[in-house]
Tab-separated table of C-alpha atoms in Angstrom:
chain	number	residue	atom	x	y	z
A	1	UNK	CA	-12.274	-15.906	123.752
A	2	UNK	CA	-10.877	-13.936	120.373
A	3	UNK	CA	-7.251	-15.965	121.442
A	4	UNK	CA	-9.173	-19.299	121.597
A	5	UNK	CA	-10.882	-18.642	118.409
A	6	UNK	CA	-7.570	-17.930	116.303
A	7	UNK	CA	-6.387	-20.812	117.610
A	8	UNK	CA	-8.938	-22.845	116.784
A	9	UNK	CA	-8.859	-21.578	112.766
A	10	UNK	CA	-4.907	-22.432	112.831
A	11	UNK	CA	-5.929	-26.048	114.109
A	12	UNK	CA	-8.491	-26.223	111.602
A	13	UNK	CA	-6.351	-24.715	108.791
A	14	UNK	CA	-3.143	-26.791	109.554
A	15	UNK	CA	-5.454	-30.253	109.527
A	16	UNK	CA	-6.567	-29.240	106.022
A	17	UNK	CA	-2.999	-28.766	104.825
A	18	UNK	CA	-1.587	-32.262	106.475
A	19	UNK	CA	-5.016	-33.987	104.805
A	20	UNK	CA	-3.896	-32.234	101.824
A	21	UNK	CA	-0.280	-33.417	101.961
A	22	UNK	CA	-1.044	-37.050	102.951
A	23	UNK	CA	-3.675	-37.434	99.374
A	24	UNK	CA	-0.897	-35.993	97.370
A	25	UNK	CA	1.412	-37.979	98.323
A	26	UNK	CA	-0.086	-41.469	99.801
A	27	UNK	CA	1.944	-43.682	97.733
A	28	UNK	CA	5.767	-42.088	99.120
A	29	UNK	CA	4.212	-42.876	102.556
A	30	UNK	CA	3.062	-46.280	101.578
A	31	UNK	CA	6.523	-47.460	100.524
A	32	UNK	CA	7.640	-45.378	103.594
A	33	UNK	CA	5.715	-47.267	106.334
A	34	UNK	CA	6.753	-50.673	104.301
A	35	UNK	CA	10.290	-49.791	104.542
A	36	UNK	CA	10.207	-48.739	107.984
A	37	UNK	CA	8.238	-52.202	108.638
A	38	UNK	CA	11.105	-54.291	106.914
A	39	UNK	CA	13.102	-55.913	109.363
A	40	UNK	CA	17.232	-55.051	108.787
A	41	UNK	CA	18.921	-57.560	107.005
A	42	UNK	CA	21.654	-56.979	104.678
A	43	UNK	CA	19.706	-59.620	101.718
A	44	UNK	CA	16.219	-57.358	101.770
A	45	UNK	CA	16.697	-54.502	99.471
A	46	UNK	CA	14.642	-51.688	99.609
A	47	UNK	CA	11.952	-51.193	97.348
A	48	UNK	CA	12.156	-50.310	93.689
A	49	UNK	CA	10.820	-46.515	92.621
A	50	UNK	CA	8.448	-47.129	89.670
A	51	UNK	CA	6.314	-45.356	87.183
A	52	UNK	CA	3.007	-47.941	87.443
A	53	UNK	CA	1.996	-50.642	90.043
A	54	UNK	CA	4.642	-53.043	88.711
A	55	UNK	CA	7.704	-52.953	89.457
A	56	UNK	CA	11.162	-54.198	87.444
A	57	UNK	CA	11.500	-57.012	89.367
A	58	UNK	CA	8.416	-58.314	88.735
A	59	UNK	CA	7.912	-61.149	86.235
A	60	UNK	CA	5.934	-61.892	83.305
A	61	UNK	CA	5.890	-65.059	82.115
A	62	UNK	CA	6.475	-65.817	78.178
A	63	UNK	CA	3.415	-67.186	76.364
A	64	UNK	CA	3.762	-69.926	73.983
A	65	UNK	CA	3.737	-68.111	71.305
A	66	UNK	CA	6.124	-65.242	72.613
A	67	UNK	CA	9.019	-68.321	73.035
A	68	UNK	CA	11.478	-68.006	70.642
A	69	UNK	CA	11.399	-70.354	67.762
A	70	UNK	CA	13.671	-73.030	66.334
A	71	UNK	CA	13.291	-74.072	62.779
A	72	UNK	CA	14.419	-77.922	62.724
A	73	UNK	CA	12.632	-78.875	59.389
A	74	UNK	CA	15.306	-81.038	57.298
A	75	UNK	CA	18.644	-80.489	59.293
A	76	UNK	CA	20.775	-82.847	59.953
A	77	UNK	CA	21.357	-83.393	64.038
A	78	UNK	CA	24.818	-84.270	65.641
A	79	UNK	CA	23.537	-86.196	68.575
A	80	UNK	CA	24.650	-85.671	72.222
A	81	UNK	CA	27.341	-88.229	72.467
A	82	UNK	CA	28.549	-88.997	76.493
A	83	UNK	CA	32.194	-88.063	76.544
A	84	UNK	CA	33.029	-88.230	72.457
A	85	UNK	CA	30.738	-85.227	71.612
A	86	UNK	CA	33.002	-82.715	73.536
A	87	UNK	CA	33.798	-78.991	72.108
A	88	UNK	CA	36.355	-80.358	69.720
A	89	UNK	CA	34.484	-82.940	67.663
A	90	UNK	CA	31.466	-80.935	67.128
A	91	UNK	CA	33.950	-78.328	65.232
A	92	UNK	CA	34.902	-81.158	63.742
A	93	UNK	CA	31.413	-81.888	62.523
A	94	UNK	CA	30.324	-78.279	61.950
A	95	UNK	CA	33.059	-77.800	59.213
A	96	UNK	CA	31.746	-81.256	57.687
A	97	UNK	CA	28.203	-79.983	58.029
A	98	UNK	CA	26.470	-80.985	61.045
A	99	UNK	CA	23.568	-77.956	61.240
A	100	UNK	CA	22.369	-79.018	64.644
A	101	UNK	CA	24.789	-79.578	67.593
A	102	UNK	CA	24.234	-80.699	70.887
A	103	UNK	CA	26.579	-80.901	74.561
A	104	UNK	CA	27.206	-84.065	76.029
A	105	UNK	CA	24.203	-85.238	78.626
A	106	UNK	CA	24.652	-83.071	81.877
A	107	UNK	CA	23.460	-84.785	85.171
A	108	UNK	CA	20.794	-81.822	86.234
A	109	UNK	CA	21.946	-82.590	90.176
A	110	UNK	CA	25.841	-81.938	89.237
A	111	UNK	CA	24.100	-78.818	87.611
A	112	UNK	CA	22.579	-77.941	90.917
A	113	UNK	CA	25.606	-78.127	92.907
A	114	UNK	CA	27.673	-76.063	90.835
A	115	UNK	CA	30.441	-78.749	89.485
A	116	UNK	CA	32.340	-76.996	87.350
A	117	UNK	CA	33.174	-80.240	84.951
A	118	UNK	CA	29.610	-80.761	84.614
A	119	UNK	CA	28.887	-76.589	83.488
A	120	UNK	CA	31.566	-77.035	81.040
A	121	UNK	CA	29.874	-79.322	78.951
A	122	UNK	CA	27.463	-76.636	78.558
A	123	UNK	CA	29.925	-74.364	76.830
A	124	UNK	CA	29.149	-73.554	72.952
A	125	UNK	CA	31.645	-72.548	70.353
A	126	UNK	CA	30.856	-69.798	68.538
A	127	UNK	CA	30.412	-71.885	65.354
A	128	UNK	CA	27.529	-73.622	66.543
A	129	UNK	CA	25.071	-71.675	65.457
A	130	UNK	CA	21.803	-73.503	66.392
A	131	UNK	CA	23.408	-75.127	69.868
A	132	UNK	CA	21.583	-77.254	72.424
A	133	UNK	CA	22.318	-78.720	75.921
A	134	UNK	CA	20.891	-81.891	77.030
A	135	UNK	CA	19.867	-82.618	80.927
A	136	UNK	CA	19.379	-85.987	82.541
A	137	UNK	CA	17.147	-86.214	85.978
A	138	UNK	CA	14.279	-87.583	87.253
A	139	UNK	CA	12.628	-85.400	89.783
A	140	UNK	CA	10.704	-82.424	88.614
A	141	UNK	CA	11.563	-79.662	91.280
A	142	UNK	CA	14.923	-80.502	90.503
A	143	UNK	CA	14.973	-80.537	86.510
A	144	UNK	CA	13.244	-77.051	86.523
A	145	UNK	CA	15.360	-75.325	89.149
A	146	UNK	CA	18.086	-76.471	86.580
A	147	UNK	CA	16.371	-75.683	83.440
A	148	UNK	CA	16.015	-71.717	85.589
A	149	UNK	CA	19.722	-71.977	85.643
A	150	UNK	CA	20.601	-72.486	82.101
A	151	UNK	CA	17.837	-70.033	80.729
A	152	UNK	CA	19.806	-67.130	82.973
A	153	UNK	CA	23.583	-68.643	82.304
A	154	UNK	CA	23.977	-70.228	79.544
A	155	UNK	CA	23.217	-69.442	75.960
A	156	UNK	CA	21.558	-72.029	74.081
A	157	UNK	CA	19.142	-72.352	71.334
A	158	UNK	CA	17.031	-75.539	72.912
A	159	UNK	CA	16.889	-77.476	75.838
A	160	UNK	CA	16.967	-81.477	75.423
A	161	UNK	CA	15.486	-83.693	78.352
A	162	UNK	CA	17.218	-87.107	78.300
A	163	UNK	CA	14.627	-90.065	78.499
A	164	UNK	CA	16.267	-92.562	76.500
A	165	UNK	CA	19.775	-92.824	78.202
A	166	UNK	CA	20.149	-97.322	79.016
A	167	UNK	CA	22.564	-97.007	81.513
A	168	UNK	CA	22.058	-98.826	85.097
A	169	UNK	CA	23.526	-96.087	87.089
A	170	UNK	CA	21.016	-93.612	85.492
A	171	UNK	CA	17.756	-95.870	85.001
A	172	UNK	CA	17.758	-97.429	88.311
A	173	UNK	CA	17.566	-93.842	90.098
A	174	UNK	CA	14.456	-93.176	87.417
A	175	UNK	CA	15.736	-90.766	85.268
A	176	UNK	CA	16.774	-91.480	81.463
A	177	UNK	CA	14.825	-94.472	80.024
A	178	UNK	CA	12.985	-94.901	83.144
A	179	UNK	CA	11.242	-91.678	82.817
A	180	UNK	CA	9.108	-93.375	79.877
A	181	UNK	CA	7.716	-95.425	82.454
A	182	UNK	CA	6.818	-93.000	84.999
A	183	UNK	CA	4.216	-90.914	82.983
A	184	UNK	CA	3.519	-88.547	85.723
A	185	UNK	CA	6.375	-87.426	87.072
A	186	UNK	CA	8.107	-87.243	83.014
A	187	UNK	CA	4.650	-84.726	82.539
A	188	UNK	CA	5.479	-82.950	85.723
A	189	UNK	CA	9.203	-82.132	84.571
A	190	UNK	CA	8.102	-80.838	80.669
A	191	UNK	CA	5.458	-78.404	81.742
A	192	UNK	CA	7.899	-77.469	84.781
A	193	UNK	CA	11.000	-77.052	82.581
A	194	UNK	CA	8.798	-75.161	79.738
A	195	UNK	CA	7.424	-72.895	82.606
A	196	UNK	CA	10.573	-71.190	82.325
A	197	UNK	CA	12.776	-71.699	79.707
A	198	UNK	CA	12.407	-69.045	76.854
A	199	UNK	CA	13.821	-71.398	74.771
A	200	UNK	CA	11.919	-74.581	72.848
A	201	UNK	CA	12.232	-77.913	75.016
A	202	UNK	CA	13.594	-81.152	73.358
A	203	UNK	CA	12.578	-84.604	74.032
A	204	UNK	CA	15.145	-87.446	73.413
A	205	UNK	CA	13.623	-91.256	73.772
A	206	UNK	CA	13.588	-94.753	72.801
A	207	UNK	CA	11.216	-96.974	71.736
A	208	UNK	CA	10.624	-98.430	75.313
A	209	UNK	CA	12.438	-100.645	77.966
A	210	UNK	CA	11.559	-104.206	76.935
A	211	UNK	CA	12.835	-104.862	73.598
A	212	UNK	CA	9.229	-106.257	72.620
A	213	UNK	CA	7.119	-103.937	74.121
A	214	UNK	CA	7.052	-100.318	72.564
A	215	UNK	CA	5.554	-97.470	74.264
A	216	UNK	CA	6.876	-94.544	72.559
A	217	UNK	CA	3.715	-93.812	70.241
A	218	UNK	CA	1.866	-93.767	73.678
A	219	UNK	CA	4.026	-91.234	75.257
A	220	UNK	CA	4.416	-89.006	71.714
A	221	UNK	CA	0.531	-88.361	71.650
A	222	UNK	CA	0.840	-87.016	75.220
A	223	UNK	CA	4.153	-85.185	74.556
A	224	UNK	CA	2.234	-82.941	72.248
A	225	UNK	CA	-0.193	-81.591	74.900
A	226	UNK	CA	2.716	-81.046	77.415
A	227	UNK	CA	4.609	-78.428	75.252
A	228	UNK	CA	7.532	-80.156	73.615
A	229	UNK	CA	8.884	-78.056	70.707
A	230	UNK	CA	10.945	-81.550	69.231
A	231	UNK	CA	11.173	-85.675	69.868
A	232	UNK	CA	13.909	-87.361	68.988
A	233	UNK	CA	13.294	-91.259	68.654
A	234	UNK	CA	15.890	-93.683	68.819
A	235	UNK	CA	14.867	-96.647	66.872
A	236	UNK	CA	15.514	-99.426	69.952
A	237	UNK	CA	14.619	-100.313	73.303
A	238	UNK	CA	16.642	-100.334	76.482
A	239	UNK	CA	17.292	-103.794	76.400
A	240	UNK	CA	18.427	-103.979	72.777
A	241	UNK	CA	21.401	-100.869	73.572
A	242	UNK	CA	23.177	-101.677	70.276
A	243	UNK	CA	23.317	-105.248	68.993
A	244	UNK	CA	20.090	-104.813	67.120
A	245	UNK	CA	18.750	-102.833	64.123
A	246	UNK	CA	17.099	-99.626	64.209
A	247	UNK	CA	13.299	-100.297	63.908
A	248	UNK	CA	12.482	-97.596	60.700
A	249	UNK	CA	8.994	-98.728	60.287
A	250	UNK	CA	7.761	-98.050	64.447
A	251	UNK	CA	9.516	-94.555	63.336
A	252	UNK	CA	7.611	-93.782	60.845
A	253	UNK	CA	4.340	-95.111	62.451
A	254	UNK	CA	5.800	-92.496	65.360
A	255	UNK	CA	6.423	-89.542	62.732
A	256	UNK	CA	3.173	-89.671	61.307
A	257	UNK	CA	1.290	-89.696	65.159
A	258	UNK	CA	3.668	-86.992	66.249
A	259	UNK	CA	2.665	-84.495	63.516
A	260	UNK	CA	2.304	-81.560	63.429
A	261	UNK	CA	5.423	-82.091	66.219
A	262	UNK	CA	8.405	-82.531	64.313
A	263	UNK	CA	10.379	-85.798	65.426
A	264	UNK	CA	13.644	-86.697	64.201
A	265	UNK	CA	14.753	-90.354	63.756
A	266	UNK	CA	18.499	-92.208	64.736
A	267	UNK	CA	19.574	-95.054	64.613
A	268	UNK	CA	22.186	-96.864	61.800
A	269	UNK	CA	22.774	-94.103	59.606
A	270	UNK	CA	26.473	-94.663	58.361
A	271	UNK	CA	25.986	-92.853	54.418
A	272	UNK	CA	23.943	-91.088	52.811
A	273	UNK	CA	21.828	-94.081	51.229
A	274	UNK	CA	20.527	-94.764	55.044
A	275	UNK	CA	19.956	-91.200	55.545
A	276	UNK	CA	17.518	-91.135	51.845
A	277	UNK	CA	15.540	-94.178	53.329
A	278	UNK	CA	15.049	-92.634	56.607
A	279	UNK	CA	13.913	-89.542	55.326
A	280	UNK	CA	11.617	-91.310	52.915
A	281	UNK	CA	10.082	-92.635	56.448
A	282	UNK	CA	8.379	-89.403	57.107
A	283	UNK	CA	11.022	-88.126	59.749
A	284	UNK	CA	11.634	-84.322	59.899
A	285	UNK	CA	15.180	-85.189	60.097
A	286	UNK	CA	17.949	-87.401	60.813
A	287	UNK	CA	19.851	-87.580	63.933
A	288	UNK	CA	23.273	-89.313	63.530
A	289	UNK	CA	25.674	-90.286	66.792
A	290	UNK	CA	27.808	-93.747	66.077
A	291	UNK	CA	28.040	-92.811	62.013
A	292	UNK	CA	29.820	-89.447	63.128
A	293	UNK	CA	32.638	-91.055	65.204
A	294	UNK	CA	33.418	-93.400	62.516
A	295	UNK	CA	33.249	-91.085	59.900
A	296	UNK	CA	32.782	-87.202	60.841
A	297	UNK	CA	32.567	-86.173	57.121
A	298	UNK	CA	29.274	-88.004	56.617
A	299	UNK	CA	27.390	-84.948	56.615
A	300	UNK	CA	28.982	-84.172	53.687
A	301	UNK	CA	27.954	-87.837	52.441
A	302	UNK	CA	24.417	-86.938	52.760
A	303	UNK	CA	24.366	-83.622	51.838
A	304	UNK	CA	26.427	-84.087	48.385
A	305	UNK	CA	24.477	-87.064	48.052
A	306	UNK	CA	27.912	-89.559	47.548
A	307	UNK	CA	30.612	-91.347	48.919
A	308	UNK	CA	34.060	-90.065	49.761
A	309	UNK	CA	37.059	-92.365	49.889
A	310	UNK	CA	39.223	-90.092	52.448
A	311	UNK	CA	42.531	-91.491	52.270
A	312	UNK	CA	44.329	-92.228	55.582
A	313	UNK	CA	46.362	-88.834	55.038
A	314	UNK	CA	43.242	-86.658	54.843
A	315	UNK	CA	41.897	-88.864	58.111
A	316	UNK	CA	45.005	-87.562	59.813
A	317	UNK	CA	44.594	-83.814	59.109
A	318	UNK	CA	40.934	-84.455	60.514
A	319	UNK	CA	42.628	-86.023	64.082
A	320	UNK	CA	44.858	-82.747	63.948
A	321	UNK	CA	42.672	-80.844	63.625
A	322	UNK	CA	40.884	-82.095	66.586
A	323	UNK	CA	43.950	-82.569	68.868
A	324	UNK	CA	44.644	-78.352	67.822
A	325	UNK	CA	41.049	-77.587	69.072
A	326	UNK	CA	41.139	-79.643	72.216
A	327	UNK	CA	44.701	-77.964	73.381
A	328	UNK	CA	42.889	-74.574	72.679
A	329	UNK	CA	39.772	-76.021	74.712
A	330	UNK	CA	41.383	-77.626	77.173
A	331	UNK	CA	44.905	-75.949	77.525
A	332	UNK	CA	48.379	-77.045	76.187
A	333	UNK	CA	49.924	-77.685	79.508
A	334	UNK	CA	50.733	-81.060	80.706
A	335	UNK	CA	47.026	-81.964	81.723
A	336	UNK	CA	45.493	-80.332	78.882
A	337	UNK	CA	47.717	-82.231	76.739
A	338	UNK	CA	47.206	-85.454	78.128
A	339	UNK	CA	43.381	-84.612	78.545
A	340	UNK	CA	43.010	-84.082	74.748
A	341	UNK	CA	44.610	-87.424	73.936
A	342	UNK	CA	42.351	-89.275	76.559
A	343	UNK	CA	39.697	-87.931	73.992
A	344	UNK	CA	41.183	-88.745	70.922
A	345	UNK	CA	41.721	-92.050	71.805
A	346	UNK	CA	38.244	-92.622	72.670
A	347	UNK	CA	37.334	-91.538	69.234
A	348	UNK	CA	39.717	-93.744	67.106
A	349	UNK	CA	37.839	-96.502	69.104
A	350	UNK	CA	35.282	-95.915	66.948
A	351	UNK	CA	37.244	-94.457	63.986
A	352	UNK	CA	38.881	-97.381	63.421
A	353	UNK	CA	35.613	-99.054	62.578
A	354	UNK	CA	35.837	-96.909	59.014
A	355	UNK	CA	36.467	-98.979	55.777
A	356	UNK	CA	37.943	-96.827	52.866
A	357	UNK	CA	35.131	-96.636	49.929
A	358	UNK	CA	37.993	-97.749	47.984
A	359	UNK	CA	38.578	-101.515	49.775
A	360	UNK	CA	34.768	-102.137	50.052
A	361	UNK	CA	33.640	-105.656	48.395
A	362	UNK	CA	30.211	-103.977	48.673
A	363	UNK	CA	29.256	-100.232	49.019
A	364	UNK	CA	27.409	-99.434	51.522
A	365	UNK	CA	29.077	-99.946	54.676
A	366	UNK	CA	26.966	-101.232	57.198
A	367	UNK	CA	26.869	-99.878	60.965
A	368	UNK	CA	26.220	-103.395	62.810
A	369	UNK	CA	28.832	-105.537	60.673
A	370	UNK	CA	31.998	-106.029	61.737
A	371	UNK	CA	34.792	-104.898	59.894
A	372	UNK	CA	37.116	-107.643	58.655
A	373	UNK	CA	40.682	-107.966	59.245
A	374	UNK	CA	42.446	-105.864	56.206
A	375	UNK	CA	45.446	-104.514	54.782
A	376	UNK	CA	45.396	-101.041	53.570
A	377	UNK	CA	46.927	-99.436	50.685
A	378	UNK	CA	49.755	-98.278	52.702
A	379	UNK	CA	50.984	-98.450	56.113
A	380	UNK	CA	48.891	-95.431	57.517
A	381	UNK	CA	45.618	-96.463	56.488
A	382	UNK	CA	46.672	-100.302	58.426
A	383	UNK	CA	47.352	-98.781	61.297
A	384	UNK	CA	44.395	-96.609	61.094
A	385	UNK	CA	41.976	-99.707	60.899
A	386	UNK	CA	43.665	-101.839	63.585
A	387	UNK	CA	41.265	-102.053	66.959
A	388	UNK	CA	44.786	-102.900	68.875
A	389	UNK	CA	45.145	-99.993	71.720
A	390	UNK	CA	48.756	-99.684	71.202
A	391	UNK	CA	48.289	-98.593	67.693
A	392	UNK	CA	45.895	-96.203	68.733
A	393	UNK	CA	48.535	-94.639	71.225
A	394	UNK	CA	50.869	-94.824	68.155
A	395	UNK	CA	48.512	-92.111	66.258
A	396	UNK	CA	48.039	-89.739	69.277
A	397	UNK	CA	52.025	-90.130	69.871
A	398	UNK	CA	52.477	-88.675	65.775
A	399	UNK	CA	49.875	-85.685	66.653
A	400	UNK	CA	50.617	-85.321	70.541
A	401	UNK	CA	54.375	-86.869	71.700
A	402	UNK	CA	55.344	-89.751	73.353
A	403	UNK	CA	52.654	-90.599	75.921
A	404	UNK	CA	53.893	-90.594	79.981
A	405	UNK	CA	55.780	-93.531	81.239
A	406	UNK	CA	53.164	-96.205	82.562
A	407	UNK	CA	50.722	-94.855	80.578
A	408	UNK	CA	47.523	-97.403	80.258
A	409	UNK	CA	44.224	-96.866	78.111
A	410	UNK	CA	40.664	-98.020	78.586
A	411	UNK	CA	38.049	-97.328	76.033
A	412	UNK	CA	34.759	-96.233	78.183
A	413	UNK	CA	32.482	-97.728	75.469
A	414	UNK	CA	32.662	-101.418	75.764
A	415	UNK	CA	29.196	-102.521	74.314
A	416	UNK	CA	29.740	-105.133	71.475
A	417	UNK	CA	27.755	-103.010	68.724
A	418	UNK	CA	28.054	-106.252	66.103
A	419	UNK	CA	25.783	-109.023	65.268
């Protein structure tokens, strides 16, 4: 009986010790059993030792107000330009004095499957100090994954949704323009994009699809309750592309429904005369995309508040300039050479356009008039002004070589941008 009694205290005192053990330490055996539960595969890692309930890998979403803040109150925007706005021109226009830059339009599903052409437009030079990428898509799911992706890779001051790209190719699958028209699904991409982007969103559109039916001041009021940070309104509609003039005063109307929103306005700023009436508008700034290709310095224009007659010398220290960056951007190997001049030769399409201060009849130049046939004040600046392809190959051949036997030129941009 004494023996059955001893034992029974050593039952009784080892229970209290193991109820002991288990409250002190309930949580180790918690993560224990989880772990032990967990079935073994080489992607689930075992869990994280913390200090509270959270853990590191948890989460917490930015609020509004905690997302960090861009201050785009009077600059002067270098728009995203498809294949002339690469690396090397917006150098170009940062020494001239672009203060906002901006990579060429990214396709968000080339994003998505990892093309490595379409991640390097997302690269920024480290003297573009308030830097932005712009995305083109049409399906939300999509758009955010890929907004997730360039919030964790790439390092960017804003985020810029394309809505107001014309092309067929783009509009017919819904995205660009046709995103105006598709309310719902353009509201389910902004407040899925902003959901995780620690960065402000951007909003680039037009004025609608059919040249005489605007719907942008519809859209803007909505814009502001989905969480854009910017809109950038291009003065036309789809169906207008170039041939016609911006439309200033549906701007303006926009500016003033967009506050407190800050909207910039483009379209047909080629000095700094247009840029003074825009302004004068109500815009919080001026984006300018065709008036940089023709003349990159126009940011000084506008900020200097003249004109510059750069002489067809100084025009070719620009293009050197440009072909030096490109074979540091893109290599100075055979493709890297050849590469660079595919781009410089897009951009003297547009160059050419320029008319020397000095030869004008009239100054201003206007954007939508088309340059007469001229003689320059020597041989350079002639050559500089002719739209002939060969004597654009002539320039890259004085900054770049002779060009490869058979070697043929198309300019991408066709559209007839005259009256």
């Amino acid at each position: 009986m004494q023996v059955m009694f001893v034992q029974q205290r050593y039952l009784q005192s080892q229970k209290k010790k193991f109820s002991m053990f288990l409250q002190k330490n309930r949580y180790t055996l918690i993560l224990l059993t989880t772990y032990a539960a967990l079935p073994t595969c080489p992607d689930i890692q075992p869990p994280v030792k913390t200090v509270g309930p959270l853990t590191d890998a948890d989460v917490i979403k930015l609020r509004p107000c905690e997302k960090k803040k861009v201050d785009f109150q009077d600059k002067l925007y270098l728009a995203p330009l498809t294949t002339c706005g690469n690396l090397p021109f917006r150098r170009v226009c940062k020494r001239f004095g672009a203060d906002i830059t901006c990579g060429e339009m990214a396709m968000c599903t080339n994003l998505l499957q990892g093309h490595q052409s379409e991640w390097a437009l997302l690269k920024r030079h480290e003297s573009e100090d308030l830097f932005g990428v712009q995305v083109e898509g049409c399906f939300p799911d999509t758009m955010t994954r890929c907004a997730e992706l360039i919030s964790n890779y790439a390092d960017v001051n804003f985020v810029d949704i394309n809505s107001g790209c014309p092309i067929d190719l783009v509009y017919k699958k819904g995205g660009g323009c046709g995103l105006m028209t598709r309310t719902r699904k353009f509201e389910q991409i902004i407040k899925g994009m902003n959901y995780v982007l620690d960065v402000p969103l951007t909003v680039k559109i037009r004025t609608g699809v059919q040249e005489k039916s605007s719907i942008a001041h519809k859209l803007i009021g909505e814009m502001k309750n989905w969480g854009v940070s910017m809109v950038t309104l291009h003065g036309r509609s789809r169906e207008q592309r170039y041939t016609k003039l911006a439309d200033w005063d549906y701007i303006s109307t926009c500016a003033k429904l967009a506050n407190p929103v800050p909207l910039f306005g483009n379209g047909d700023i080629l000095s700094y005369e247009d840029a003074v009436k825009a302004k004068e508008t109500g815009v919080s700034g001026v984006m300018i995309a065709r008036g940089a290709l023709i003349k990159p310095w126009i940011f000084t224009e506008i900020k200097e508040s003249r004109h510059w007659d750069v002489s067809s010398s100084e025009r070719l220290d620009i293009l050197r300039d440009f072909t030096n960056f490109g074979l540091e951007h893109w290599g100075s190997d055979t493709r890297g050479v050849e590469k660079t001049r595919n781009f410089l030769l897009e951009w003297l399409s547009f160059m050419c356009r320029y008319i020397p201060v000095g030869l004008l009849e009239r100054v201003p130049q206007k954007i939508n008039e088309r340059p007469p046939y001229y003689m320059g004040r020597n041989f350079l600046e002639s050559l500089m002004a002719s739209q002939n392809v060969d004597d654009w190959i002539r320039i890259s051949e004085m900054l770049l070589g002779p060009v490869p036997k058979n070697f043929n030129f198309l300019p991408k941009h066709k559209a007839n941008s005259y009256k």
